[in-house]
């Protein structure tokens, strides 16, 4: 799904779905996560720069440290899953460092 987003939709994602991901449906204090968030249809927007320097990048963090991002502007999709779970809900430093390293390679 993330790779399809970076390519602008295509056969797997029609324009309506693409717009639903890209457009903010909610923005404000999150009742679960300890921060202000912005979500499209089931996907986080890059409100705090956790998904790299591009503000239009979409992604999601999982409890324990996992993260996936989709940056359409740079054509970058990456995901991180870990062997050791952390207690960080959003923005595990391990995942953030890997995303930063990926952008340094562009």
Short mmCIF file of C-alpha atoms in Angstrom, two decimals:
data_model
loop_
_atom_site.label_atom_id
_atom_site.label_comp_id
_atom_site.label_asym_id
_atom_site.label_seq_id
_atom_site.Cartn_x
_atom_site.Cartn_y
_atom_site.Cartn_z
CA UNK A 1 0.00 0.00 0.00
CA UNK A 2 2.76 2.46 0.89
CA UNK A 3 4.67 1.79 -2.32
CA UNK A 4 1.45 2.28 -4.29
CA UNK A 5 0.99 5.66 -2.60
CA UNK A 6 4.51 6.79 -3.53
CA UNK A 7 3.72 6.03 -7.17
CA UNK A 8 0.54 8.13 -7.11
CA UNK A 9 -2.03 5.37 -6.84
CA UNK A 10 -2.17 3.15 -9.88
CA UNK A 11 -4.19 -0.02 -10.33
CA UNK A 12 -4.34 -0.82 -6.60
CA UNK A 13 -5.48 2.60 -5.42
CA UNK A 14 -8.04 4.81 -7.13
CA UNK A 15 -8.01 8.61 -6.88
CA UNK A 16 -10.63 8.65 -4.12
CA UNK A 17 -8.55 6.38 -1.89
CA UNK A 18 -5.38 8.31 -2.69
CA UNK A 19 -7.07 11.58 -1.68
CA UNK A 20 -8.48 9.99 1.50
CA UNK A 21 -4.96 9.07 2.61
CA UNK A 22 -3.51 12.46 1.74
CA UNK A 23 -6.26 14.64 3.21
CA UNK A 24 -6.39 15.23 6.96
CA UNK A 25 -9.51 13.79 8.57
CA UNK A 26 -8.49 14.58 12.12
CA UNK A 27 -5.99 16.99 13.62
CA UNK A 28 -5.47 17.83 17.25
CA UNK A 29 -4.70 16.31 20.63
CA UNK A 30 -4.82 12.52 20.38
CA UNK A 31 -6.77 10.68 23.08
CA UNK A 32 -4.34 7.73 23.01
CA UNK A 33 -0.99 9.05 21.82
CA UNK A 34 0.66 11.70 24.00
CA UNK A 35 0.82 14.31 21.23
CA UNK A 36 -1.04 16.30 18.63
CA UNK A 37 -1.64 14.12 15.59
CA UNK A 38 -3.03 14.47 12.10
CA UNK A 39 -4.55 11.45 10.36
CA UNK A 40 -5.79 10.74 6.87
CA UNK A 41 -7.83 7.58 6.30
CA UNK A 42 -5.99 5.27 8.71
CA UNK A 43 -2.56 6.80 8.21
CA UNK A 44 -0.58 9.43 10.11
CA UNK A 45 0.58 12.64 8.53
CA UNK A 46 4.11 13.85 9.22
CA UNK A 47 3.06 16.41 11.84
CA UNK A 48 6.24 16.16 13.94
CA UNK A 49 8.81 15.23 11.29
CA UNK A 50 9.13 11.66 12.57
CA UNK A 51 8.80 10.36 9.02
CA UNK A 52 11.67 12.44 7.65
CA UNK A 53 12.10 15.98 6.34
CA UNK A 54 9.30 15.94 3.76
CA UNK A 55 6.09 17.33 5.34
CA UNK A 56 3.81 15.42 2.93
CA UNK A 57 5.23 12.01 3.92
CA UNK A 58 2.66 9.63 5.39
CA UNK A 59 3.34 6.80 7.78
CA UNK A 60 2.46 4.98 10.93
CA UNK A 61 4.17 3.99 14.15
CA UNK A 62 3.41 0.83 16.04
CA UNK A 63 3.68 0.34 19.77
CA UNK A 64 7.05 -1.13 20.53
CA UNK A 65 9.05 0.67 17.86
CA UNK A 66 7.85 -0.31 14.42
CA UNK A 67 7.39 2.34 11.75
CA UNK A 68 6.56 2.58 8.06
CA UNK A 69 6.70 5.65 5.82
CA UNK A 70 5.69 6.63 2.28
CA UNK A 71 7.26 9.73 0.76
CA UNK A 72 5.70 10.39 -2.62
CA UNK A 73 7.88 13.39 -3.46
CA UNK A 74 11.14 11.41 -3.11
CA UNK A 75 9.72 8.01 -4.13
CA UNK A 76 10.83 6.51 -0.81
CA UNK A 77 9.04 3.75 1.07
CA UNK A 78 10.56 2.07 4.09
CA UNK A 79 9.46 0.04 7.06
CA UNK A 80 11.10 -1.04 10.29
CA UNK A 81 10.10 -3.90 12.55
CA UNK A 82 12.15 -4.86 15.56
CA UNK A 83 13.16 -7.93 17.49
CA UNK A 84 13.07 -6.11 20.82
CA UNK A 85 9.99 -4.19 21.71
CA UNK A 86 10.41 -0.81 23.39
CA UNK A 87 7.94 1.07 25.55
CA UNK A 88 7.78 4.01 23.13
CA UNK A 89 4.39 4.56 21.50
CA UNK A 90 5.42 6.91 18.69
CA UNK A 91 8.80 7.80 17.22
CA UNK A 92 11.09 5.10 18.56
CA UNK A 93 14.64 6.49 18.14
CA UNK A 94 15.77 3.30 16.37
CA UNK A 95 13.20 3.75 13.62
CA UNK A 96 13.73 7.51 13.41
CA UNK A 97 17.49 7.02 12.97
CA UNK A 98 16.91 4.52 10.16
CA UNK A 99 14.58 6.93 8.37
CA UNK A 100 17.15 9.71 8.77
CA UNK A 101 19.85 7.43 7.34
CA UNK A 102 17.65 6.57 4.36
CA UNK A 103 17.18 10.26 3.57
CA UNK A 104 20.92 10.88 3.86
CA UNK A 105 21.41 8.31 1.08
CA UNK A 106 19.13 10.15 -1.36
#
